[in-house]
Amino acid sequence: MREAYHDQLGQLADQLADMCGMAGDAMERATSALLQADLGLAEQVIGDDVKIDDVRASIEEQAYALLALQAPVATDLRIVLAVIHAAESVERMGDLALHVAKAARRRHPNHVLSDTVEPYFAEMGRIAVELAREATDIIRTQDVERARSLEDADDAMDDLHRHLFTVIMDKDWPHGVPSAVDTTLLGRFYERFADHAVSVAKRTVFVVTGRMPGYGDDIDD
C-alpha cells in the first residue's frame, strides 16, 4: 500500500515536470513567432495552451485525492502541497507564453517589435526557456543546489528587463507610443515567466528541506 502511494507521488512530480517542459516549449515557440512574425508558430502556441491547463487540472485532481484519501504527513505532505502550488505557477508560465503568441498574431504580418529591441527579446526568450528547462530537471532530480542557483539566471532576466525600460524611455525613442506599449507589456511577460520558473524551483527546495527560500517573494500573478 505504501509503495503504491509513493508511486502516485512520483507520478505527480513527473506530470509537473512534463508540464514545465511544455511551458518552456511554448515560450520557445512564442519567442520565435514574435521575432519572425511567424503566424503558424503563434497559432500552435495558442492552440496548445489548453494542454497545459489540462495537465494542471489532472495534477490538482490527483493531489487533492491523495490529501483526502491518504492523509499524508511530513515530507509526503510537502510534496503534495508543493506540487499543487507549483502547478499553478507553471500554468501561469504557459499563459505568459500564450500572451506573447497572441501579440505576434495580433500584429501579423507586421513585426511587433522594433529592430531596436529585438535583440533584447531574443536574449530574454533564451533565458526564459533555459529557466523553464532547468526547473523541469530540478523537479525530476530534487537538486537543491541547482534550484538555488536558478536565481542567477533570473537576475540576468531582471537586468535585461530594467535596461529595456531605459531604451523605451529615451527621449530619442523613434518608434512611437504603440510600439513602446507593446514592448513594455512583452517585457513584463518574460520577466514574470522567469519569476514563476524560480518559484517552481523554490517549491523543490521546500520539499527537500522543509523551508521555503525567499518566503514573502512568492509570485502573485
mmCIF file with all atom_site columns, C-alpha atoms in Angstrom:
data_model
loop_
_atom_site.group_PDB
_atom_site.id
_atom_site.type_symbol
_atom_site.label_atom_id
_atom_site.label_alt_id
_atom_site.label_comp_id
_atom_site.label_asym_id
_atom_site.label_entity_id
_atom_site.label_seq_id
_atom_site.pdbx_PDB_ins_code
_atom_site.Cartn_x
_atom_site.Cartn_y
_atom_site.Cartn_z
_atom_site.occupancy
_atom_site.B_iso_or_equiv
_atom_site.pdbx_formal_charge
_atom_site.auth_seq_id
_atom_site.auth_comp_id
_atom_site.auth_asym_id
_atom_site.auth_atom_id
_atom_site.pdbx_PDB_model_num
ATOM 1   C CA . MET A 1 1   ? 0.000  0.000  0.000   1.00 0.00 ? 1   MET A CA 1
ATOM 2   C CA . ARG A 1 2   ? 2.796  2.389  0.940   1.00 0.00 ? 2   ARG A CA 1
ATOM 3   C CA . GLU A 1 3   ? 4.717  1.557  -2.225  1.00 0.00 ? 3   GLU A CA 1
ATOM 4   C CA . ALA A 1 4   ? 1.661  2.315  -4.359  1.00 0.00 ? 4   ALA A CA 1
ATOM 5   C CA . TYR A 1 5   ? 1.249  5.621  -2.536  1.00 0.00 ? 5   TYR A CA 1
ATOM 6   C CA . HIS A 1 6   ? 4.824  6.665  -3.261  1.00 0.00 ? 6   HIS A CA 1
ATOM 7   C CA . ASP A 1 7   ? 4.338  5.654  -6.889  1.00 0.00 ? 7   ASP A CA 1
ATOM 8   C CA . GLN A 1 8   ? 1.423  8.086  -7.015  1.00 0.00 ? 8   GLN A CA 1
ATOM 9   C CA . LEU A 1 9   ? 3.589  10.841 -5.553  1.00 0.00 ? 9   LEU A CA 1
ATOM 10  C CA . GLY A 1 10  ? 6.233  10.104 -8.156  1.00 0.00 ? 10  GLY A CA 1
ATOM 11  C CA . GLN A 1 11  ? 3.637  10.295 -10.917 1.00 0.00 ? 11  GLN A CA 1
ATOM 12  C CA . LEU A 1 12  ? 2.538  13.702 -9.647  1.00 0.00 ? 12  LEU A CA 1
ATOM 13  C CA . ALA A 1 13  ? 6.113  15.005 -9.806  1.00 0.00 ? 13  ALA A CA 1
ATOM 14  C CA . ASP A 1 14  ? 6.595  13.534 -13.292 1.00 0.00 ? 14  ASP A CA 1
ATOM 15  C CA . GLN A 1 15  ? 3.438  15.227 -14.538 1.00 0.00 ? 15  GLN A CA 1
ATOM 16  C CA . LEU A 1 16  ? 4.581  18.527 -13.077 1.00 0.00 ? 16  LEU A CA 1
ATOM 17  C CA . ALA A 1 17  ? 7.960  18.179 -14.788 1.00 0.00 ? 17  ALA A CA 1
ATOM 18  C CA . ASP A 1 18  ? 6.264  17.349 -18.093 1.00 0.00 ? 18  ASP A CA 1
ATOM 19  C CA . MET A 1 19  ? 4.008  20.377 -17.667 1.00 0.00 ? 19  MET A CA 1
ATOM 20  C CA . CYS A 1 20  ? 7.001  22.634 -17.000 1.00 0.00 ? 20  CYS A CA 1
ATOM 21  C CA . GLY A 1 21  ? 8.681  21.298 -20.124 1.00 0.00 ? 21  GLY A CA 1
ATOM 22  C CA . MET A 1 22  ? 5.534  22.104 -22.113 1.00 0.00 ? 22  MET A CA 1
ATOM 23  C CA . ALA A 1 23  ? 5.591  25.681 -20.814 1.00 0.00 ? 23  ALA A CA 1
ATOM 24  C CA . GLY A 1 24  ? 9.244  26.036 -21.829 1.00 0.00 ? 24  GLY A CA 1
ATOM 25  C CA . ASP A 1 25  ? 8.476  24.712 -25.316 1.00 0.00 ? 25  ASP A CA 1
ATOM 26  C CA . ALA A 1 26  ? 5.551  27.136 -25.563 1.00 0.00 ? 26  ALA A CA 1
ATOM 27  C CA . MET A 1 27  ? 7.757  30.107 -24.719 1.00 0.00 ? 27  MET A CA 1
ATOM 28  C CA . GLU A 1 28  ? 10.417 28.962 -27.172 1.00 0.00 ? 28  GLU A CA 1
ATOM 29  C CA . ARG A 1 29  ? 7.843  28.816 -29.978 1.00 0.00 ? 29  ARG A CA 1
ATOM 30  C CA . ALA A 1 30  ? 6.192  32.051 -28.878 1.00 0.00 ? 30  ALA A CA 1
ATOM 31  C CA . THR A 1 31  ? 9.533  33.858 -28.955 1.00 0.00 ? 31  THR A CA 1
ATOM 32  C CA . SER A 1 32  ? 10.246 32.562 -32.449 1.00 0.00 ? 32  SER A CA 1
ATOM 33  C CA . ALA A 1 33  ? 6.773  33.671 -33.525 1.00 0.00 ? 33  ALA A CA 1
ATOM 34  C CA . LEU A 1 34  ? 7.420  37.100 -32.033 1.00 0.00 ? 34  LEU A CA 1
ATOM 35  C CA . LEU A 1 35  ? 10.829 37.623 -33.614 1.00 0.00 ? 35  LEU A CA 1
ATOM 36  C CA . GLN A 1 36  ? 9.978  36.128 -37.005 1.00 0.00 ? 36  GLN A CA 1
ATOM 37  C CA . ALA A 1 37  ? 6.336  37.247 -37.296 1.00 0.00 ? 37  ALA A CA 1
ATOM 38  C CA . ASP A 1 38  ? 5.510  33.548 -37.744 1.00 0.00 ? 38  ASP A CA 1
ATOM 39  C CA . LEU A 1 39  ? 1.727  33.150 -37.618 1.00 0.00 ? 39  LEU A CA 1
ATOM 40  C CA . GLY A 1 40  ? 1.867  29.347 -37.725 1.00 0.00 ? 40  GLY A CA 1
ATOM 41  C CA . LEU A 1 41  ? 4.012  29.128 -34.612 1.00 0.00 ? 41  LEU A CA 1
ATOM 42  C CA . ALA A 1 42  ? 1.840  31.673 -32.828 1.00 0.00 ? 42  ALA A CA 1
ATOM 43  C CA . GLU A 1 43  ? -1.275 29.647 -33.610 1.00 0.00 ? 43  GLU A CA 1
ATOM 44  C CA . GLN A 1 44  ? 0.421  26.473 -32.384 1.00 0.00 ? 44  GLN A CA 1
ATOM 45  C CA . VAL A 1 45  ? 1.191  28.053 -29.018 1.00 0.00 ? 45  VAL A CA 1
ATOM 46  C CA . ILE A 1 46  ? -2.339 29.391 -28.719 1.00 0.00 ? 46  ILE A CA 1
ATOM 47  C CA . GLY A 1 47  ? -3.899 26.048 -29.628 1.00 0.00 ? 47  GLY A CA 1
ATOM 48  C CA . ASP A 1 48  ? -1.635 24.039 -27.320 1.00 0.00 ? 48  ASP A CA 1
ATOM 49  C CA . ASP A 1 49  ? -2.276 26.156 -24.228 1.00 0.00 ? 49  ASP A CA 1
ATOM 50  C CA . VAL A 1 50  ? -5.302 24.052 -23.314 1.00 0.00 ? 50  VAL A CA 1
ATOM 51  C CA . LYS A 1 51  ? -2.997 21.026 -22.980 1.00 0.00 ? 51  LYS A CA 1
ATOM 52  C CA . ILE A 1 52  ? -1.054 22.766 -20.213 1.00 0.00 ? 52  ILE A CA 1
ATOM 53  C CA . ASP A 1 53  ? -4.321 23.676 -18.499 1.00 0.00 ? 53  ASP A CA 1
ATOM 54  C CA . ASP A 1 54  ? -5.489 20.064 -18.745 1.00 0.00 ? 54  ASP A CA 1
ATOM 55  C CA . VAL A 1 55  ? -2.313 18.775 -17.104 1.00 0.00 ? 55  VAL A CA 1
ATOM 56  C CA . ARG A 1 56  ? -2.744 21.208 -14.240 1.00 0.00 ? 56  ARG A CA 1
ATOM 57  C CA . ALA A 1 57  ? -6.349 20.077 -13.757 1.00 0.00 ? 57  ALA A CA 1
ATOM 58  C CA . SER A 1 58  ? -5.222 16.444 -13.695 1.00 0.00 ? 58  SER A CA 1
ATOM 59  C CA . ILE A 1 59  ? -2.440 17.202 -11.198 1.00 0.00 ? 59  ILE A CA 1
ATOM 60  C CA . GLU A 1 60  ? -4.787 19.031 -8.864  1.00 0.00 ? 60  GLU A CA 1
ATOM 61  C CA . GLU A 1 61  ? -7.412 16.293 -9.043  1.00 0.00 ? 61  GLU A CA 1
ATOM 62  C CA . GLN A 1 62  ? -4.865 13.617 -8.146  1.00 0.00 ? 62  GLN A CA 1
ATOM 63  C CA . ALA A 1 63  ? -3.221 15.764 -5.456  1.00 0.00 ? 63  ALA A CA 1
ATOM 64  C CA . TYR A 1 64  ? -6.491 16.505 -3.698  1.00 0.00 ? 64  TYR A CA 1
ATOM 65  C CA . ALA A 1 65  ? -7.437 12.836 -3.885  1.00 0.00 ? 65  ALA A CA 1
ATOM 66  C CA . LEU A 1 66  ? -4.176 11.958 -2.157  1.00 0.00 ? 66  LEU A CA 1
ATOM 67  C CA . LEU A 1 67  ? -4.842 14.541 0.543   1.00 0.00 ? 67  LEU A CA 1
ATOM 68  C CA . ALA A 1 68  ? -8.356 13.254 1.106   1.00 0.00 ? 68  ALA A CA 1
ATOM 69  C CA . LEU A 1 69  ? -7.727 9.519  0.936   1.00 0.00 ? 69  LEU A CA 1
ATOM 70  C CA . GLN A 1 70  ? -4.178 9.032  2.220   1.00 0.00 ? 70  GLN A CA 1
ATOM 71  C CA . ALA A 1 71  ? -3.751 11.797 4.838   1.00 0.00 ? 71  ALA A CA 1
ATOM 72  C CA . PRO A 1 72  ? -0.034 12.281 4.030   1.00 0.00 ? 72  PRO A CA 1
ATOM 73  C CA . VAL A 1 73  ? 2.319  13.591 6.700   1.00 0.00 ? 73  VAL A CA 1
ATOM 74  C CA . ALA A 1 74  ? 5.735  15.298 6.837   1.00 0.00 ? 74  ALA A CA 1
ATOM 75  C CA . THR A 1 75  ? 7.685  15.004 3.565   1.00 0.00 ? 75  THR A CA 1
ATOM 76  C CA . ASP A 1 76  ? 4.803  13.369 1.705   1.00 0.00 ? 76  ASP A CA 1
ATOM 77  C CA . LEU A 1 77  ? 2.519  16.253 2.633   1.00 0.00 ? 77  LEU A CA 1
ATOM 78  C CA . ARG A 1 78  ? 5.138  18.759 1.499   1.00 0.00 ? 78  ARG A CA 1
ATOM 79  C CA . ILE A 1 79  ? 5.353  17.041 -1.871  1.00 0.00 ? 79  ILE A CA 1
ATOM 80  C CA . VAL A 1 80  ? 1.595  17.193 -2.440  1.00 0.00 ? 80  VAL A CA 1
ATOM 81  C CA . LEU A 1 81  ? 1.301  20.832 -1.364  1.00 0.00 ? 81  LEU A CA 1
ATOM 82  C CA . ALA A 1 82  ? 4.375  21.886 -3.342  1.00 0.00 ? 82  ALA A CA 1
ATOM 83  C CA . VAL A 1 83  ? 3.064  20.210 -6.483  1.00 0.00 ? 83  VAL A CA 1
ATOM 84  C CA . ILE A 1 84  ? -0.300 21.968 -6.161  1.00 0.00 ? 84  ILE A CA 1
ATOM 85  C CA . HIS A 1 85  ? 1.345  25.390 -5.812  1.00 0.00 ? 85  HIS A CA 1
ATOM 86  C CA . ALA A 1 86  ? 3.995  24.721 -8.445  1.00 0.00 ? 86  ALA A CA 1
ATOM 87  C CA . ALA A 1 87  ? 1.367  23.594 -10.968 1.00 0.00 ? 87  ALA A CA 1
ATOM 88  C CA . GLU A 1 88  ? -0.309 26.975 -10.562 1.00 0.00 ? 88  GLU A CA 1
ATOM 89  C CA . SER A 1 89  ? 2.987  28.732 -11.343 1.00 0.00 ? 89  SER A CA 1
ATOM 90  C CA . VAL A 1 90  ? 3.620  26.537 -14.371 1.00 0.00 ? 90  VAL A CA 1
ATOM 91  C CA . GLU A 1 91  ? 0.136  27.210 -15.711 1.00 0.00 ? 91  GLU A CA 1
ATOM 92  C CA . ARG A 1 92  ? 0.905  30.932 -15.422 1.00 0.00 ? 92  ARG A CA 1
ATOM 93  C CA . MET A 1 93  ? 4.121  30.324 -17.380 1.00 0.00 ? 93  MET A CA 1
ATOM 94  C CA . GLY A 1 94  ? 2.022  28.776 -20.125 1.00 0.00 ? 94  GLY A CA 1
ATOM 95  C CA . ASP A 1 95  ? -0.376 31.725 -20.017 1.00 0.00 ? 95  ASP A CA 1
ATOM 96  C CA . LEU A 1 96  ? 2.513  34.185 -20.370 1.00 0.00 ? 96  LEU A CA 1
ATOM 97  C CA . ALA A 1 97  ? 3.813  32.323 -23.420 1.00 0.00 ? 97  ALA A CA 1
ATOM 98  C CA . LEU A 1 98  ? 0.246  32.475 -24.736 1.00 0.00 ? 98  LEU A CA 1
ATOM 99  C CA . HIS A 1 99  ? 0.209  36.279 -24.309 1.00 0.00 ? 99  HIS A CA 1
ATOM 100 C CA . VAL A 1 100 ? 3.436  36.548 -26.325 1.00 0.00 ? 100 VAL A CA 1
ATOM 101 C CA . ALA A 1 101 ? 1.979  34.389 -29.097 1.00 0.00 ? 101 ALA A CA 1
ATOM 102 C CA . LYS A 1 102 ? -1.235 36.415 -29.169 1.00 0.00 ? 102 LYS A CA 1
ATOM 103 C CA . ALA A 1 103 ? 0.782  39.614 -29.546 1.00 0.00 ? 103 ALA A CA 1
ATOM 104 C CA . ALA A 1 104 ? 2.579  38.093 -32.526 1.00 0.00 ? 104 ALA A CA 1
ATOM 105 C CA . ARG A 1 105 ? -0.739 37.033 -34.065 1.00 0.00 ? 105 ARG A CA 1
ATOM 106 C CA . ARG A 1 106 ? -2.381 40.396 -33.417 1.00 0.00 ? 106 ARG A CA 1
ATOM 107 C CA . ARG A 1 107 ? 0.311  42.330 -35.320 1.00 0.00 ? 107 ARG A CA 1
ATOM 108 C CA . HIS A 1 108 ? 0.814  39.800 -38.126 1.00 0.00 ? 108 HIS A CA 1
ATOM 109 C CA . PRO A 1 109 ? 2.046  40.181 -40.855 1.00 0.00 ? 109 PRO A CA 1
ATOM 110 C CA . ASN A 1 110 ? 3.969  43.035 -39.230 1.00 0.00 ? 110 ASN A CA 1
ATOM 111 C CA . HIS A 1 111 ? 6.600  42.535 -36.565 1.00 0.00 ? 111 HIS A CA 1
ATOM 112 C CA . VAL A 1 112 ? 5.531  43.525 -33.060 1.00 0.00 ? 112 VAL A CA 1
ATOM 113 C CA . LEU A 1 113 ? 8.972  44.697 -32.008 1.00 0.00 ? 113 LEU A CA 1
ATOM 114 C CA . SER A 1 114 ? 11.218 47.366 -33.452 1.00 0.00 ? 114 SER A CA 1
ATOM 115 C CA . ASP A 1 115 ? 14.699 46.463 -34.615 1.00 0.00 ? 115 ASP A CA 1
ATOM 116 C CA . THR A 1 116 ? 15.996 48.415 -31.613 1.00 0.00 ? 116 THR A CA 1
ATOM 117 C CA . VAL A 1 117 ? 14.628 45.975 -29.041 1.00 0.00 ? 117 VAL A CA 1
ATOM 118 C CA . GLU A 1 118 ? 14.510 42.642 -30.904 1.00 0.00 ? 118 GLU A CA 1
ATOM 119 C CA . PRO A 1 119 ? 17.979 41.584 -29.649 1.00 0.00 ? 119 PRO A CA 1
ATOM 120 C CA . TYR A 1 120 ? 16.832 42.115 -26.055 1.00 0.00 ? 120 TYR A CA 1
ATOM 121 C CA . PHE A 1 121 ? 13.849 39.856 -26.571 1.00 0.00 ? 121 PHE A CA 1
ATOM 122 C CA . ALA A 1 122 ? 15.933 37.201 -28.279 1.00 0.00 ? 122 ALA A CA 1
ATOM 123 C CA . GLU A 1 123 ? 18.074 37.061 -25.134 1.00 0.00 ? 123 GLU A CA 1
ATOM 124 C CA . MET A 1 124 ? 15.097 37.257 -22.773 1.00 0.00 ? 124 MET A CA 1
ATOM 125 C CA . GLY A 1 125 ? 13.483 34.393 -24.654 1.00 0.00 ? 125 GLY A CA 1
ATOM 126 C CA . ARG A 1 126 ? 16.653 32.338 -24.405 1.00 0.00 ? 126 ARG A CA 1
ATOM 127 C CA . ILE A 1 127 ? 16.873 32.902 -20.648 1.00 0.00 ? 127 ILE A CA 1
ATOM 128 C CA . ALA A 1 128 ? 13.176 32.147 -20.140 1.00 0.00 ? 128 ALA A CA 1
ATOM 129 C CA . VAL A 1 129 ? 13.416 28.822 -21.947 1.00 0.00 ? 129 VAL A CA 1
ATOM 130 C CA . GLU A 1 130 ? 16.639 27.947 -20.101 1.00 0.00 ? 130 GLU A CA 1
ATOM 131 C CA . LEU A 1 131 ? 14.932 28.652 -16.768 1.00 0.00 ? 131 LEU A CA 1
ATOM 132 C CA . ALA A 1 132 ? 11.941 26.501 -17.668 1.00 0.00 ? 132 ALA A CA 1
ATOM 133 C CA . ARG A 1 133 ? 14.174 23.600 -18.694 1.00 0.00 ? 133 ARG A CA 1
ATOM 134 C CA . GLU A 1 134 ? 16.287 23.938 -15.577 1.00 0.00 ? 134 GLU A CA 1
ATOM 135 C CA . ALA A 1 135 ? 13.134 23.942 -13.454 1.00 0.00 ? 135 ALA A CA 1
ATOM 136 C CA . THR A 1 136 ? 11.964 20.812 -15.283 1.00 0.00 ? 136 THR A CA 1
ATOM 137 C CA . ASP A 1 137 ? 15.200 18.989 -14.433 1.00 0.00 ? 137 ASP A CA 1
ATOM 138 C CA . ILE A 1 138 ? 15.120 20.268 -10.847 1.00 0.00 ? 138 ILE A CA 1
ATOM 139 C CA . ILE A 1 139 ? 11.646 18.813 -10.344 1.00 0.00 ? 139 ILE A CA 1
ATOM 140 C CA . ARG A 1 140 ? 12.901 15.432 -11.530 1.00 0.00 ? 140 ARG A CA 1
ATOM 141 C CA . THR A 1 141 ? 16.195 15.426 -9.605  1.00 0.00 ? 141 THR A CA 1
ATOM 142 C CA . GLN A 1 142 ? 15.209 17.447 -6.494  1.00 0.00 ? 142 GLN A CA 1
ATOM 143 C CA . ASP A 1 143 ? 18.639 19.063 -6.707  1.00 0.00 ? 143 ASP A CA 1
ATOM 144 C CA . VAL A 1 144 ? 18.564 21.802 -4.052  1.00 0.00 ? 144 VAL A CA 1
ATOM 145 C CA . GLU A 1 145 ? 21.838 23.486 -5.029  1.00 0.00 ? 145 GLU A CA 1
ATOM 146 C CA . ARG A 1 146 ? 20.773 23.627 -8.650  1.00 0.00 ? 146 ARG A CA 1
ATOM 147 C CA . ALA A 1 147 ? 17.446 25.108 -7.583  1.00 0.00 ? 147 ALA A CA 1
ATOM 148 C CA . ARG A 1 148 ? 19.162 27.820 -5.571  1.00 0.00 ? 148 ARG A CA 1
ATOM 149 C CA . SER A 1 149 ? 21.460 28.716 -8.475  1.00 0.00 ? 149 SER A CA 1
ATOM 150 C CA . LEU A 1 150 ? 18.466 29.369 -10.706 1.00 0.00 ? 150 LEU A CA 1
ATOM 151 C CA . GLU A 1 151 ? 18.137 32.850 -9.244  1.00 0.00 ? 151 GLU A CA 1
ATOM 152 C CA . ASP A 1 152 ? 21.351 33.894 -11.016 1.00 0.00 ? 152 ASP A CA 1
ATOM 153 C CA . ALA A 1 153 ? 19.688 33.424 -14.393 1.00 0.00 ? 153 ALA A CA 1
ATOM 154 C CA . ASP A 1 154 ? 16.622 35.253 -13.089 1.00 0.00 ? 154 ASP A CA 1
ATOM 155 C CA . ASP A 1 155 ? 18.878 38.169 -12.120 1.00 0.00 ? 155 ASP A CA 1
ATOM 156 C CA . ALA A 1 156 ? 20.072 38.309 -15.734 1.00 0.00 ? 156 ALA A CA 1
ATOM 157 C CA . MET A 1 157 ? 16.446 38.492 -16.885 1.00 0.00 ? 157 MET A CA 1
ATOM 158 C CA . ASP A 1 158 ? 15.747 41.292 -14.393 1.00 0.00 ? 158 ASP A CA 1
ATOM 159 C CA . ASP A 1 159 ? 18.771 43.239 -15.649 1.00 0.00 ? 159 ASP A CA 1
ATOM 160 C CA . LEU A 1 160 ? 17.558 42.964 -19.243 1.00 0.00 ? 160 LEU A CA 1
ATOM 161 C CA . HIS A 1 161 ? 14.064 43.975 -18.222 1.00 0.00 ? 161 HIS A CA 1
ATOM 162 C CA . ARG A 1 162 ? 15.326 47.070 -16.412 1.00 0.00 ? 162 ARG A CA 1
ATOM 163 C CA . HIS A 1 163 ? 17.578 48.056 -19.302 1.00 0.00 ? 163 HIS A CA 1
ATOM 164 C CA . LEU A 1 164 ? 14.655 47.691 -21.697 1.00 0.00 ? 164 LEU A CA 1
ATOM 165 C CA . PHE A 1 165 ? 12.892 50.477 -19.815 1.00 0.00 ? 165 PHE A CA 1
ATOM 166 C CA . THR A 1 166 ? 15.833 52.822 -20.316 1.00 0.00 ? 166 THR A CA 1
ATOM 167 C CA . VAL A 1 167 ? 15.659 52.152 -24.056 1.00 0.00 ? 167 VAL A CA 1
ATOM 168 C CA . ILE A 1 168 ? 11.900 52.801 -24.238 1.00 0.00 ? 168 ILE A CA 1
ATOM 169 C CA . MET A 1 169 ? 12.070 55.922 -22.083 1.00 0.00 ? 169 MET A CA 1
ATOM 170 C CA . ASP A 1 170 ? 14.896 57.504 -24.062 1.00 0.00 ? 170 ASP A CA 1
ATOM 171 C CA . LYS A 1 171 ? 13.747 60.875 -25.426 1.00 0.00 ? 171 LYS A CA 1
ATOM 172 C CA . ASP A 1 172 ? 15.030 59.808 -28.836 1.00 0.00 ? 172 ASP A CA 1
ATOM 173 C CA . TRP A 1 173 ? 12.842 56.661 -28.990 1.00 0.00 ? 173 TRP A CA 1
ATOM 174 C CA . PRO A 1 174 ? 11.726 56.827 -32.634 1.00 0.00 ? 174 PRO A CA 1
ATOM 175 C CA . HIS A 1 175 ? 9.041  54.130 -32.805 1.00 0.00 ? 175 HIS A CA 1
ATOM 176 C CA . GLY A 1 176 ? 6.040  55.820 -31.228 1.00 0.00 ? 176 GLY A CA 1
ATOM 177 C CA . VAL A 1 177 ? 3.759  55.127 -28.275 1.00 0.00 ? 177 VAL A CA 1
ATOM 178 C CA . PRO A 1 178 ? 2.052  51.914 -29.543 1.00 0.00 ? 178 PRO A CA 1
ATOM 179 C CA . SER A 1 179 ? 5.440  50.253 -30.040 1.00 0.00 ? 179 SER A CA 1
ATOM 180 C CA . ALA A 1 180 ? 6.564  51.371 -26.577 1.00 0.00 ? 180 ALA A CA 1
ATOM 181 C CA . VAL A 1 181 ? 3.387  49.928 -25.032 1.00 0.00 ? 181 VAL A CA 1
ATOM 182 C CA . ASP A 1 182 ? 3.825  46.582 -26.824 1.00 0.00 ? 182 ASP A CA 1
ATOM 183 C CA . THR A 1 183 ? 7.467  46.433 -25.774 1.00 0.00 ? 183 THR A CA 1
ATOM 184 C CA . THR A 1 184 ? 6.630  47.225 -22.156 1.00 0.00 ? 184 THR A CA 1
ATOM 185 C CA . LEU A 1 185 ? 3.930  44.560 -21.919 1.00 0.00 ? 185 LEU A CA 1
ATOM 186 C CA . LEU A 1 186 ? 6.024  41.902 -23.628 1.00 0.00 ? 186 LEU A CA 1
ATOM 187 C CA . GLY A 1 187 ? 8.998  42.639 -21.393 1.00 0.00 ? 187 GLY A CA 1
ATOM 188 C CA . ARG A 1 188 ? 6.757  42.157 -18.385 1.00 0.00 ? 188 ARG A CA 1
ATOM 189 C CA . PHE A 1 189 ? 5.568  38.781 -19.715 1.00 0.00 ? 189 PHE A CA 1
ATOM 190 C CA . TYR A 1 190 ? 9.134  37.482 -19.950 1.00 0.00 ? 190 TYR A CA 1
ATOM 191 C CA . GLU A 1 191 ? 10.106 38.848 -16.559 1.00 0.00 ? 191 GLU A CA 1
ATOM 192 C CA . ARG A 1 192 ? 7.103  37.195 -14.886 1.00 0.00 ? 192 ARG A CA 1
ATOM 193 C CA . PHE A 1 193 ? 7.723  33.909 -16.719 1.00 0.00 ? 193 PHE A CA 1
ATOM 194 C CA . ALA A 1 194 ? 11.206 33.824 -15.215 1.00 0.00 ? 194 ALA A CA 1
ATOM 195 C CA . ASP A 1 195 ? 9.872  34.629 -11.746 1.00 0.00 ? 195 ASP A CA 1
ATOM 196 C CA . HIS A 1 196 ? 7.415  31.744 -11.929 1.00 0.00 ? 196 HIS A CA 1
ATOM 197 C CA . ALA A 1 197 ? 10.161 29.338 -13.018 1.00 0.00 ? 197 ALA A CA 1
ATOM 198 C CA . VAL A 1 198 ? 12.190 30.362 -9.958  1.00 0.00 ? 198 VAL A CA 1
ATOM 199 C CA . SER A 1 199 ? 9.104  29.897 -7.781  1.00 0.00 ? 199 SER A CA 1
ATOM 200 C CA . VAL A 1 200 ? 8.789  26.308 -9.042  1.00 0.00 ? 200 VAL A CA 1
ATOM 201 C CA . ALA A 1 201 ? 12.422 25.670 -8.108  1.00 0.00 ? 201 ALA A CA 1
ATOM 202 C CA . LYS A 1 202 ? 11.804 27.123 -4.636  1.00 0.00 ? 202 LYS A CA 1
ATOM 203 C CA . ARG A 1 203 ? 8.999  24.622 -4.147  1.00 0.00 ? 203 ARG A CA 1
ATOM 204 C CA . THR A 1 204 ? 11.520 21.864 -4.768  1.00 0.00 ? 204 THR A CA 1
ATOM 205 C CA . VAL A 1 205 ? 13.774 23.285 -2.061  1.00 0.00 ? 205 VAL A CA 1
ATOM 206 C CA . PHE A 1 206 ? 10.751 23.316 0.242   1.00 0.00 ? 206 PHE A CA 1
ATOM 207 C CA . VAL A 1 207 ? 10.044 19.642 -0.484  1.00 0.00 ? 207 VAL A CA 1
ATOM 208 C CA . VAL A 1 208 ? 13.603 18.588 0.321   1.00 0.00 ? 208 VAL A CA 1
ATOM 209 C CA . THR A 1 209 ? 14.419 20.889 3.250   1.00 0.00 ? 209 THR A CA 1
ATOM 210 C CA . GLY A 1 210 ? 11.035 21.827 4.699   1.00 0.00 ? 210 GLY A CA 1
ATOM 211 C CA . ARG A 1 211 ? 11.930 25.510 4.343   1.00 0.00 ? 211 ARG A CA 1
ATOM 212 C CA . MET A 1 212 ? 10.784 27.905 1.639   1.00 0.00 ? 212 MET A CA 1
ATOM 213 C CA . PRO A 1 213 ? 13.693 30.110 0.458   1.00 0.00 ? 213 PRO A CA 1
ATOM 214 C CA . GLY A 1 214 ? 12.841 33.756 -0.020  1.00 0.00 ? 214 GLY A CA 1
ATOM 215 C CA . TYR A 1 215 ? 9.444  33.370 1.602   1.00 0.00 ? 215 TYR A CA 1
ATOM 216 C CA . GLY A 1 216 ? 7.490  36.548 1.024   1.00 0.00 ? 216 GLY A CA 1
ATOM 217 C CA . ASP A 1 217 ? 8.854  36.881 -2.508  1.00 0.00 ? 217 ASP A CA 1
ATOM 218 C CA . ASP A 1 218 ? 6.369  34.393 -3.861  1.00 0.00 ? 218 ASP A CA 1
ATOM 219 C CA . ILE A 1 219 ? 4.540  35.089 -7.090  1.00 0.00 ? 219 ILE A CA 1
ATOM 220 C CA . ASP A 1 220 ? 1.077  36.585 -7.063  1.00 0.00 ? 220 ASP A CA 1
ATOM 221 C CA . ASP A 1 221 ? 0.337  36.940 -10.788 1.00 0.00 ? 221 ASP A CA 1
#
